[in-house]
Short mmCIF file of C-alpha atoms in Angstrom, two decimals:
data_model
loop_
_atom_site.label_atom_id
_atom_site.label_comp_id
_atom_site.label_asym_id
_atom_site.label_seq_id
_atom_site.Cartn_x
_atom_site.Cartn_y
_atom_site.Cartn_z
CA MET S 130 -0.06 -0.02 -0.02
CA ILE S 131 1.19 3.51 -0.82
CA LEU S 132 0.17 6.65 0.81
CA GLU S 133 0.09 9.89 -1.28
CA VAL S 134 0.54 12.99 0.72
CA ALA S 135 -0.06 16.54 -0.59
CA ILE S 136 -0.01 19.76 1.30
CA LEU S 137 -2.55 21.97 -0.23
CA GLN S 138 -2.45 25.90 0.18
CA VAL S 139 -5.75 27.23 -1.03
CA LYS S 140 -5.90 30.92 -2.11
CA GLN S 141 -7.41 33.48 0.49
CA GLY S 142 -11.08 33.67 0.33
CA GLN S 143 -11.65 30.40 -1.57
CA THR S 144 -11.74 27.65 1.05
CA THR S 145 -15.55 27.08 1.04
CA SER S 146 -15.58 26.92 -2.75
CA PHE S 147 -12.46 24.71 -2.66
CA GLU S 148 -14.27 22.32 -0.22
CA ALA S 149 -17.38 22.12 -2.29
CA SER S 150 -15.23 21.36 -5.49
CA PHE S 151 -13.23 18.82 -3.55
CA SER S 152 -16.40 17.10 -2.57
CA GLU S 153 -17.49 16.71 -6.33
CA ALA S 154 -13.84 15.73 -7.39
CA SER S 155 -13.85 12.98 -4.66
CA ARG S 156 -16.07 10.85 -6.90
CA ILE S 157 -13.55 11.02 -9.67
CA ILE S 158 -10.57 9.77 -7.52
CA ALA S 159 -12.77 7.04 -5.79
CA SER S 160 -13.62 5.47 -9.14
CA MET S 161 -9.95 4.86 -10.11
CA SER S 162 -8.29 1.44 -10.21
CA GLY S 163 -6.05 0.76 -7.26
CA TYR S 164 -7.66 3.50 -5.05
CA ARG S 165 -8.15 2.46 -1.36
CA GLY S 166 -9.47 5.61 0.18
CA HIS S 167 -8.73 9.29 1.03
CA GLU S 168 -9.15 12.03 3.51
CA LEU S 169 -8.80 15.87 3.44
CA GLN S 170 -8.00 17.54 6.63
CA ARG S 171 -7.88 21.31 7.32
CA CYS S 172 -4.79 22.76 9.43
CA ALA S 173 -5.89 23.93 12.85
CA GLU S 174 -3.33 26.79 12.66
CA ASP S 175 -3.86 27.92 9.01
CA ASP S 176 -7.41 27.62 7.68
CA HIS S 177 -6.17 27.90 4.11
CA LYS S 178 -3.90 24.97 4.47
CA TYR S 179 -5.05 21.28 4.03
CA ILE S 180 -3.47 17.89 3.79
CA LEU S 181 -4.63 15.29 1.35
CA LEU S 182 -4.11 11.67 2.09
CA VAL S 183 -4.83 9.02 -0.59
CA ASN S 184 -4.21 5.34 -0.15
CA TRP S 185 -3.34 3.42 -3.38
CA GLU S 186 -2.61 -0.17 -3.94
CA THR S 187 0.68 0.68 -5.80
CA LEU S 188 2.65 3.80 -6.61
CA GLU S 189 1.74 3.26 -10.48
CA ASP S 190 -1.90 3.23 -9.52
CA HIS S 191 -1.51 6.95 -8.76
CA THR S 192 1.39 8.10 -10.91
CA ILE S 193 0.25 6.30 -14.18
CA GLY S 194 -3.29 4.94 -13.69
CA PHE S 195 -4.67 8.27 -12.28
CA ARG S 196 -2.24 11.00 -13.42
CA GLN S 197 -2.31 9.82 -17.02
CA SER S 198 -6.15 9.39 -17.14
CA GLU S 199 -8.75 11.31 -18.77
CA GLN S 200 -10.42 11.52 -15.26
CA TYR S 201 -7.29 13.43 -13.98
CA GLN S 202 -8.09 16.24 -16.44
CA GLU S 203 -11.45 16.67 -14.75
CA TRP S 204 -9.88 16.60 -11.34
CA LYS S 205 -7.43 19.22 -12.48
CA SER S 206 -10.02 21.54 -13.84
CA LEU S 207 -11.99 21.26 -10.61
CA LEU S 208 -9.18 21.77 -8.16
CA HIS S 209 -5.83 23.10 -9.51
CA HIS S 210 -6.83 26.65 -9.84
CA TYR S 211 -7.40 26.99 -5.95
CA TYR S 212 -3.68 26.30 -5.13
CA ASP S 213 -1.02 28.86 -4.52
CA PRO S 214 1.69 27.64 -4.57
CA PHE S 215 1.11 24.35 -6.44
CA PRO S 216 1.40 21.53 -4.03
CA THR S 217 4.25 19.15 -3.76
CA VAL S 218 3.06 15.44 -3.78
CA GLU S 219 5.01 12.68 -2.16
CA HIS S 220 4.45 9.01 -1.67
CA TYR S 221 5.09 6.84 1.51
CA SER S 222 5.11 3.22 2.52
CA SER S 223 4.23 2.07 5.96
CA VAL S 224 7.11 1.26 8.47
CA TYR S 225 5.06 1.09 11.50
CA SER S 226 1.35 1.58 12.36
CA HIS S 227 -0.63 1.65 15.54
CA ILE S 228 -4.12 2.98 15.75
CA ARG S 229 -5.76 3.25 19.17
CA SER S 230 -9.23 1.85 19.33
CA GLU S 231 -12.15 3.42 21.55
CA GLN S 232 -12.40 1.74 24.85
CA SER S 233 -15.80 0.87 26.07
CA ASP S 234 -16.97 1.64 29.72
#
């Protein structure tokens, strides 16, 4: 499994519109081969900064399957005009993971 990580800096005054467009764009990425899930989180210290986390089966599912697809052109048209500067995208593989589960009373 590969984790795609992108820090997104959204232009001032456009966060509400960006979030609406992202909701629409989510259906595009969710339809791609190798897609396993994604989440978008807003920064607590800077409300124009977001982190996008996307889980892919393989690196190529993102870099070739998605990035070289017709669907990516639609993704770009929905989202890329919101970013300044354009985000850097990096890919990670898990070394260690521990998720704490909720405890019942």
